[in-house]
Amino acid sequence: MTDLAADIEEALTDVLGGHERGMLSRAVVVAELLDADGERTLSIITTPGVTEWDGLGMCRYGVLSIEGPAASHFTGGSD
């Protein structure tokens, strides 16, 4: 585990626990970063124990949970 992954895991555990969201089990963090020159990059960080296929599954589920309500909104469905 990298120091970055460990720091992300600790931060998420503290924040989610502080908001009484439950105990962190696994996480995939997708973040857009800007470097000193203003160049954008995409960074994907996972907590320990997240295999590539688990991370992919979590991301796909997240996309579907965003796409469903968005599609409903844009097609005039109810909120």
mmCIF file of N, CA, C and O in Angstrom:
data_model
loop_
_atom_site.group_PDB
_atom_site.id
_atom_site.type_symbol
_atom_site.label_atom_id
_atom_site.label_comp_id
_atom_site.label_asym_id
_atom_site.label_seq_id
_atom_site.Cartn_x
_atom_site.Cartn_y
_atom_site.Cartn_z
ATOM 1 N N MET A 1 0.855 -1.180 0.000
ATOM 2 C CA MET A 1 0.000 0.000 0.000
ATOM 3 C C MET A 1 0.891 1.230 0.000
ATOM 4 O O MET A 1 1.845 1.321 0.753
ATOM 5 N N THR A 2 0.554 2.184 -0.848
ATOM 6 C CA THR A 2 1.328 3.419 -0.898
ATOM 7 C C THR A 2 0.925 4.334 0.247
ATOM 8 O O THR A 2 -0.151 4.191 0.843
ATOM 9 N N ASP A 3 1.787 5.289 0.545
ATOM 10 C CA ASP A 3 1.458 6.277 1.582
ATOM 11 C C ASP A 3 0.210 7.065 1.193
ATOM 12 O O ASP A 3 -0.620 7.382 2.048
ATOM 13 N N LEU A 4 0.078 7.367 -0.102
ATOM 14 C CA LEU A 4 -1.089 8.115 -0.573
ATOM 15 C C LEU A 4 -2.371 7.328 -0.314
ATOM 16 O O LEU A 4 -3.351 7.876 0.208
ATOM 17 N N ALA A 5 -2.391 6.054 -0.666
ATOM 18 C CA ALA A 5 -3.579 5.222 -0.447
ATOM 19 C C ALA A 5 -3.913 5.138 1.037
ATOM 20 O O ALA A 5 -5.078 5.204 1.424
ATOM 21 N N ALA A 6 -2.896 5.008 1.872
ATOM 22 C CA ALA A 6 -3.122 4.944 3.324
ATOM 23 C C ALA A 6 -3.680 6.261 3.844
ATOM 24 O O ALA A 6 -4.597 6.265 4.684
ATOM 25 N N ASP A 7 -3.160 7.374 3.358
ATOM 26 C CA ASP A 7 -3.659 8.693 3.783
ATOM 27 C C ASP A 7 -5.100 8.909 3.334
ATOM 28 O O ASP A 7 -5.918 9.445 4.087
ATOM 29 N N ILE A 8 -5.423 8.481 2.107
ATOM 30 C CA ILE A 8 -6.790 8.599 1.586
ATOM 31 C C ILE A 8 -7.738 7.758 2.433
ATOM 32 O O ILE A 8 -8.826 8.197 2.815
ATOM 33 N N GLU A 9 -7.313 6.535 2.736
ATOM 34 C CA GLU A 9 -8.149 5.645 3.555
ATOM 35 C C GLU A 9 -8.414 6.263 4.932
ATOM 36 O O GLU A 9 -9.550 6.276 5.412
ATOM 37 N N GLU A 10 -7.394 6.794 5.549
ATOM 38 C CA GLU A 10 -7.543 7.414 6.871
ATOM 39 C C GLU A 10 -8.475 8.631 6.801
ATOM 40 O O GLU A 10 -9.357 8.803 7.643
ATOM 41 N N ALA A 11 -8.268 9.470 5.794
ATOM 42 C CA ALA A 11 -9.098 10.673 5.658
ATOM 43 C C ALA A 11 -10.566 10.311 5.421
ATOM 44 O O ALA A 11 -11.465 10.879 6.052
ATOM 45 N N LEU A 12 -10.825 9.361 4.528
ATOM 46 C CA LEU A 12 -12.200 8.952 4.266
ATOM 47 C C LEU A 12 -12.847 8.327 5.496
ATOM 48 O O LEU A 12 -14.021 8.573 5.787
ATOM 49 N N THR A 13 -12.089 7.518 6.208
ATOM 50 C CA THR A 13 -12.605 6.898 7.430
ATOM 51 C C THR A 13 -13.005 7.967 8.435
ATOM 52 O O THR A 13 -14.088 7.909 9.029
ATOM 53 N N ASP A 14 -12.157 8.967 8.620
ATOM 54 C CA ASP A 14 -12.449 10.050 9.568
ATOM 55 C C ASP A 14 -13.669 10.865 9.137
ATOM 56 O O ASP A 14 -14.556 11.144 9.944
ATOM 57 N N VAL A 15 -13.715 11.253 7.862
ATOM 58 C CA VAL A 15 -14.817 12.097 7.378
ATOM 59 C C VAL A 15 -16.140 11.338 7.402
ATOM 60 O O VAL A 15 -17.153 11.843 7.911
ATOM 61 N N LEU A 16 -16.159 10.135 6.856
ATOM 62 C CA LEU A 16 -17.403 9.368 6.809
ATOM 63 C C LEU A 16 -17.881 8.993 8.208
ATOM 64 O O LEU A 16 -19.078 9.060 8.502
ATOM 65 N N GLY A 17 -16.953 8.632 9.076
ATOM 66 C CA GLY A 17 -17.316 8.325 10.458
ATOM 67 C C GLY A 17 -17.847 9.537 11.194
ATOM 68 O O GLY A 17 -18.798 9.443 11.972
ATOM 69 N N GLY A 18 -17.255 10.699 10.921
ATOM 70 C CA GLY A 18 -17.706 11.943 11.539
ATOM 71 C C GLY A 18 -19.108 12.336 11.124
ATOM 72 O O GLY A 18 -19.799 13.068 11.833
ATOM 73 N N HIS A 19 -19.532 11.858 9.963
ATOM 74 C CA HIS A 19 -20.885 12.141 9.475
ATOM 75 C C HIS A 19 -21.819 10.948 9.691
ATOM 76 O O HIS A 19 -22.900 10.895 9.096
ATOM 77 N N GLU A 20 -21.370 10.010 10.516
ATOM 78 C CA GLU A 20 -22.153 8.818 10.866
ATOM 79 C C GLU A 20 -22.659 8.073 9.632
ATOM 80 O O GLU A 20 -23.811 7.668 9.554
ATOM 81 N N ARG A 21 -21.771 7.904 8.659
ATOM 82 C CA ARG A 21 -22.129 7.198 7.423
ATOM 83 C C ARG A 21 -21.800 5.713 7.496
ATOM 84 O O ARG A 21 -22.076 4.966 6.576
ATOM 85 N N GLY A 22 -21.172 5.286 8.566
ATOM 86 C CA GLY A 22 -20.789 3.891 8.714
ATOM 87 C C GLY A 22 -19.282 3.732 8.616
ATOM 88 O O GLY A 22 -18.539 4.701 8.512
ATOM 89 N N MET A 23 -18.857 2.477 8.650
ATOM 90 C CA MET A 23 -17.437 2.165 8.633
ATOM 91 C C MET A 23 -16.980 1.944 7.185
ATOM 92 O O MET A 23 -17.621 1.202 6.430
ATOM 93 N N LEU A 24 -15.895 2.582 6.807
ATOM 94 C CA LEU A 24 -15.359 2.435 5.459
ATOM 95 C C LEU A 24 -14.895 1.006 5.239
ATOM 96 O O LEU A 24 -14.133 0.462 6.032
ATOM 97 N N SER A 25 -15.362 0.407 4.175
ATOM 98 C CA SER A 25 -14.958 -0.943 3.815
ATOM 99 C C SER A 25 -13.929 -0.902 2.684
ATOM 100 O O SER A 25 -12.831 -1.429 2.813
ATOM 101 N N ARG A 26 -14.296 -0.272 1.584
ATOM 102 C CA ARG A 26 -13.412 -0.111 0.432
ATOM 103 C C ARG A 26 -13.791 1.175 -0.252
ATOM 104 O O ARG A 26 -14.908 1.654 -0.111
ATOM 105 N N ALA A 27 -12.863 1.712 -1.019
ATOM 106 C CA ALA A 27 -13.161 2.948 -1.731
ATOM 107 C C ALA A 27 -12.340 3.050 -3.007
ATOM 108 O O ALA A 27 -11.222 2.546 -3.086
ATOM 109 N N VAL A 28 -12.948 3.714 -3.982
ATOM 110 C CA VAL A 28 -12.263 4.114 -5.205
ATOM 111 C C VAL A 28 -12.452 5.623 -5.291
ATOM 112 O O VAL A 28 -13.575 6.110 -5.288
ATOM 113 N N VAL A 29 -11.360 6.340 -5.356
ATOM 114 C CA VAL A 29 -11.417 7.793 -5.464
ATOM 115 C C VAL A 29 -10.947 8.173 -6.867
ATOM 116 O O VAL A 29 -9.861 7.779 -7.286
ATOM 117 N N VAL A 30 -11.788 8.908 -7.562
ATOM 118 C CA VAL A 30 -11.436 9.417 -8.884
ATOM 119 C C VAL A 30 -11.342 10.930 -8.742
ATOM 120 O O VAL A 30 -12.317 11.579 -8.386
ATOM 121 N N ALA A 31 -10.158 11.467 -8.985
ATOM 122 C CA ALA A 31 -9.938 12.896 -8.763
ATOM 123 C C ALA A 31 -9.229 13.520 -9.962
ATOM 124 O O ALA A 31 -8.290 12.950 -10.509
ATOM 125 N N GLU A 32 -9.710 14.699 -10.333
ATOM 126 C CA GLU A 32 -9.024 15.471 -11.358
ATOM 127 C C GLU A 32 -8.039 16.391 -10.646
ATOM 128 O O GLU A 32 -8.394 17.081 -9.690
ATOM 129 N N LEU A 33 -6.813 16.382 -11.103
ATOM 130 C CA LEU A 33 -5.764 17.176 -10.481
ATOM 131 C C LEU A 33 -5.195 18.178 -11.479
ATOM 132 O O LEU A 33 -5.128 17.901 -12.673
ATOM 133 N N LEU A 34 -4.791 19.323 -10.968
ATOM 134 C CA LEU A 34 -4.109 20.323 -11.784
ATOM 135 C C LEU A 34 -2.669 20.423 -11.300
ATOM 136 O O LEU A 34 -2.420 20.612 -10.110
ATOM 137 N N ASP A 35 -1.723 20.315 -12.241
ATOM 138 C CA ASP A 35 -0.324 20.461 -11.834
ATOM 139 C C ASP A 35 0.063 21.943 -11.843
ATOM 140 O O ASP A 35 -0.770 22.815 -12.105
ATOM 141 N N ALA A 36 1.300 22.223 -11.562
ATOM 142 C CA ALA A 36 1.775 23.608 -11.460
ATOM 143 C C ALA A 36 1.608 24.380 -12.765
ATOM 144 O O ALA A 36 1.468 25.599 -12.757
ATOM 145 N N ASP A 37 1.603 23.655 -13.897
ATOM 146 C CA ASP A 37 1.433 24.296 -15.204
ATOM 147 C C ASP A 37 -0.025 24.393 -15.626
ATOM 148 O O ASP A 37 -0.331 24.844 -16.731
ATOM 149 N N GLY A 38 -0.934 23.953 -14.776
ATOM 150 C CA GLY A 38 -2.351 23.992 -15.104
ATOM 151 C C GLY A 38 -2.830 22.811 -15.938
ATOM 152 O O GLY A 38 -3.965 22.792 -16.390
ATOM 153 N N GLU A 39 -1.958 21.821 -16.138
ATOM 154 C CA GLU A 39 -2.335 20.620 -16.887
ATOM 155 C C GLU A 39 -3.221 19.741 -16.011
ATOM 156 O O GLU A 39 -2.942 19.528 -14.835
ATOM 157 N N ARG A 40 -4.293 19.221 -16.612
ATOM 158 C CA ARG A 40 -5.220 18.371 -15.877
ATOM 159 C C ARG A 40 -4.859 16.901 -16.057
ATOM 160 O O ARG A 40 -4.519 16.475 -17.166
ATOM 161 N N THR A 41 -4.957 16.158 -14.980
ATOM 162 C CA THR A 41 -4.778 14.711 -15.040
ATOM 163 C C THR A 41 -5.859 14.064 -14.189
ATOM 164 O O THR A 41 -6.428 14.692 -13.303
ATOM 165 N N LEU A 42 -6.123 12.813 -14.478
ATOM 166 C CA LEU A 42 -7.094 12.049 -13.718
ATOM 167 C C LEU A 42 -6.331 11.034 -12.884
ATOM 168 O O LEU A 42 -5.470 10.318 -13.396
ATOM 169 N N SER A 43 -6.641 10.997 -11.602
ATOM 170 C CA SER A 43 -5.963 10.091 -10.689
ATOM 171 C C SER A 43 -6.990 9.158 -10.057
ATOM 172 O O SER A 43 -8.025 9.609 -9.579
ATOM 173 N N ILE A 44 -6.709 7.859 -10.096
ATOM 174 C CA ILE A 44 -7.579 6.867 -9.474
ATOM 175 C C ILE A 44 -6.791 6.218 -8.341
ATOM 176 O O ILE A 44 -5.700 5.684 -8.547
ATOM 177 N N ILE A 45 -7.354 6.313 -7.143
ATOM 178 C CA ILE A 45 -6.701 5.783 -5.942
ATOM 179 C C ILE A 45 -7.677 4.825 -5.280
ATOM 180 O O ILE A 45 -8.860 5.144 -5.131
ATOM 181 N N THR A 46 -7.207 3.653 -4.911
ATOM 182 C CA THR A 46 -8.056 2.694 -4.223
ATOM 183 C C THR A 46 -7.502 2.395 -2.836
ATOM 184 O O THR A 46 -6.303 2.508 -2.603
ATOM 185 N N THR A 47 -8.404 2.020 -1.947
ATOM 186 C CA THR A 47 -7.979 1.603 -0.615
ATOM 187 C C THR A 47 -7.485 0.161 -0.696
ATOM 188 O O THR A 47 -7.750 -0.539 -1.682
ATOM 189 N N PRO A 48 -6.763 -0.290 0.309
ATOM 190 C CA PRO A 48 -6.213 -1.653 0.282
ATOM 191 C C PRO A 48 -7.303 -2.712 0.089
ATOM 192 O O PRO A 48 -8.415 -2.575 0.597
ATOM 193 N N GLY A 49 -6.956 -3.733 -0.663
ATOM 194 C CA GLY A 49 -7.874 -4.845 -0.870
ATOM 195 C C GLY A 49 -8.814 -4.685 -2.050
ATOM 196 O O GLY A 49 -9.590 -5.584 -2.351
ATOM 197 N N VAL A 50 -8.771 -3.553 -2.722
ATOM 198 C CA VAL A 50 -9.630 -3.356 -3.889
ATOM 199 C C VAL A 50 -8.878 -3.873 -5.118
ATOM 200 O O VAL A 50 -7.885 -3.301 -5.538
ATOM 201 N N THR A 51 -9.379 -4.975 -5.655
ATOM 202 C CA THR A 51 -8.770 -5.516 -6.871
ATOM 203 C C THR A 51 -9.222 -4.673 -8.064
ATOM 204 O O THR A 51 -10.160 -3.890 -7.957
ATOM 205 N N GLU A 52 -8.569 -4.851 -9.183
ATOM 206 C CA GLU A 52 -8.939 -4.087 -10.375
ATOM 207 C C GLU A 52 -10.387 -4.341 -10.765
ATOM 208 O O GLU A 52 -11.120 -3.409 -11.099
ATOM 209 N N TRP A 53 -10.833 -5.594 -10.710
ATOM 210 C CA TRP A 53 -12.210 -5.894 -11.111
ATOM 211 C C TRP A 53 -13.223 -5.379 -10.087
ATOM 212 O O TRP A 53 -14.312 -4.971 -10.458
ATOM 213 N N ASP A 54 -12.855 -5.349 -8.798
ATOM 214 C CA ASP A 54 -13.746 -4.746 -7.796
ATOM 215 C C ASP A 54 -13.850 -3.235 -8.012
ATOM 216 O O ASP A 54 -14.937 -2.664 -7.937
ATOM 217 N N GLY A 55 -12.723 -2.602 -8.261
ATOM 218 C CA GLY A 55 -12.718 -1.164 -8.517
ATOM 219 C C GLY A 55 -13.537 -0.824 -9.745
ATOM 220 O O GLY A 55 -14.314 0.135 -9.751
ATOM 221 N N LEU A 56 -13.392 -1.626 -10.794
ATOM 222 C CA LEU A 56 -14.163 -1.410 -12.014
ATOM 223 C C LEU A 56 -15.650 -1.569 -11.736
ATOM 224 O O LEU A 56 -16.470 -0.757 -12.167
ATOM 225 N N GLY A 57 -16.011 -2.592 -10.988
ATOM 226 C CA GLY A 57 -17.415 -2.810 -10.644
ATOM 227 C C GLY A 57 -17.979 -1.666 -9.820
ATOM 228 O O GLY A 57 -19.112 -1.220 -10.050
ATOM 229 N N MET A 58 -17.210 -1.163 -8.859
ATOM 230 C CA MET A 58 -17.666 -0.042 -8.037
ATOM 231 C C MET A 58 -17.857 1.204 -8.905
ATOM 232 O O MET A 58 -18.846 1.935 -8.750
ATOM 233 N N CYS A 59 -16.932 1.439 -9.815
ATOM 234 C CA CYS A 59 -17.047 2.606 -10.700
ATOM 235 C C CYS A 59 -18.246 2.478 -11.626
ATOM 236 O O CYS A 59 -18.996 3.443 -11.820
ATOM 237 N N ARG A 60 -18.459 1.295 -12.184
ATOM 238 C CA ARG A 60 -19.609 1.102 -13.078
ATOM 239 C C ARG A 60 -20.922 1.283 -12.334
ATOM 240 O O ARG A 60 -21.863 1.875 -12.849
ATOM 241 N N TYR A 61 -20.997 0.770 -11.117
ATOM 242 C CA TYR A 61 -22.210 0.942 -10.318
ATOM 243 C C TYR A 61 -22.430 2.434 -10.031
ATOM 244 O O TYR A 61 -23.550 2.920 -10.109
ATOM 245 N N GLY A 62 -21.354 3.147 -9.723
ATOM 246 C CA GLY A 62 -21.460 4.582 -9.485
ATOM 247 C C GLY A 62 -21.957 5.325 -10.708
ATOM 248 O O GLY A 62 -22.812 6.211 -10.614
ATOM 249 N N VAL A 63 -21.451 4.968 -11.878
ATOM 250 C CA VAL A 63 -21.888 5.600 -13.123
ATOM 251 C C VAL A 63 -23.377 5.339 -13.347
ATOM 252 O O VAL A 63 -24.137 6.255 -13.673
ATOM 253 N N LEU A 64 -23.812 4.113 -13.147
ATOM 254 C CA LEU A 64 -25.225 3.790 -13.341
ATOM 255 C C LEU A 64 -26.116 4.550 -12.367
ATOM 256 O O LEU A 64 -27.214 4.978 -12.726
ATOM 257 N N SER A 65 -25.645 4.733 -11.142
ATOM 258 C CA SER A 65 -26.468 5.445 -10.160
ATOM 259 C C SER A 65 -26.549 6.939 -10.469
ATOM 260 O O SER A 65 -27.471 7.613 -10.026
ATOM 261 N N ILE A 66 -25.615 7.456 -11.239
ATOM 262 C CA ILE A 66 -25.671 8.850 -11.689
ATOM 263 C C ILE A 66 -26.474 8.951 -12.985
ATOM 264 O O ILE A 66 -27.287 9.857 -13.157
ATOM 265 N N GLU A 67 -26.253 8.013 -13.900
ATOM 266 C CA GLU A 67 -26.919 8.064 -15.202
ATOM 267 C C GLU A 67 -28.430 7.920 -15.102
ATOM 268 O O GLU A 67 -29.167 8.595 -15.822
ATOM 269 N N GLY A 68 -28.920 7.060 -14.227
ATOM 270 C CA GLY A 68 -30.362 6.833 -14.117
ATOM 271 C C GLY A 68 -31.127 8.109 -13.804
ATOM 272 O O GLY A 68 -32.005 8.520 -14.574
ATOM 273 N N PRO A 69 -30.806 8.782 -12.684
ATOM 274 C CA PRO A 69 -31.507 10.032 -12.385
ATOM 275 C C PRO A 69 -31.266 11.122 -13.429
ATOM 276 O O PRO A 69 -32.172 11.898 -13.732
ATOM 277 N N ALA A 70 -30.072 11.178 -14.002
ATOM 278 C CA ALA A 70 -29.793 12.197 -15.022
ATOM 279 C C ALA A 70 -30.640 11.954 -16.262
ATOM 280 O O ALA A 70 -31.216 12.888 -16.824
ATOM 281 N N ALA A 71 -30.745 10.713 -16.684
ATOM 282 C CA ALA A 71 -31.543 10.393 -17.864
ATOM 283 C C ALA A 71 -33.000 10.734 -17.613
ATOM 284 O O ALA A 71 -33.678 11.303 -18.479
ATOM 285 N N SER A 72 -33.473 10.419 -16.430
ATOM 286 C CA SER A 72 -34.857 10.737 -16.077
ATOM 287 C C SER A 72 -35.092 12.241 -16.111
ATOM 288 O O SER A 72 -36.107 12.706 -16.620
ATOM 289 N N HIS A 73 -34.150 12.978 -15.600
ATOM 290 C CA HIS A 73 -34.258 14.443 -15.586
ATOM 291 C C HIS A 73 -34.339 14.999 -17.009
ATOM 292 O O HIS A 73 -35.191 15.832 -17.321
ATOM 293 N N PHE A 74 -33.451 14.521 -17.869
ATOM 294 C CA PHE A 74 -33.388 15.075 -19.217
ATOM 295 C C PHE A 74 -34.503 14.584 -20.129
ATOM 296 O O PHE A 74 -34.779 15.184 -21.155
ATOM 297 N N THR A 75 -35.172 13.499 -19.753
ATOM 298 C CA THR A 75 -36.289 13.010 -20.565
ATOM 299 C C THR A 75 -37.626 13.452 -19.988
ATOM 300 O O THR A 75 -38.671 13.020 -20.457
ATOM 301 N N GLY A 76 -37.568 14.288 -18.947
ATOM 302 C CA GLY A 76 -38.798 14.830 -18.380
ATOM 303 C C GLY A 76 -39.464 13.936 -17.369
ATOM 304 O O GLY A 76 -40.615 14.163 -17.007
ATOM 305 N N GLY A 77 -38.749 12.914 -16.874
ATOM 306 C CA GLY A 77 -39.303 12.023 -15.852
ATOM 307 C C GLY A 77 -39.404 12.718 -14.512
ATOM 308 O O GLY A 77 -38.928 13.833 -14.320
ATOM 309 N N SER A 78 -40.047 12.053 -13.573
ATOM 310 C CA SER A 78 -40.185 12.642 -12.235
ATOM 311 C C SER A 78 -38.870 12.573 -11.487
ATOM 312 O O SER A 78 -38.035 11.718 -11.746
ATOM 313 N N ASP A 79 -38.700 13.464 -10.514
ATOM 314 C CA ASP A 79 -37.444 13.508 -9.754
ATOM 315 C C ASP A 79 -37.340 12.326 -8.883
ATOM 316 O O ASP A 79 -37.753 11.955 -7.999
#
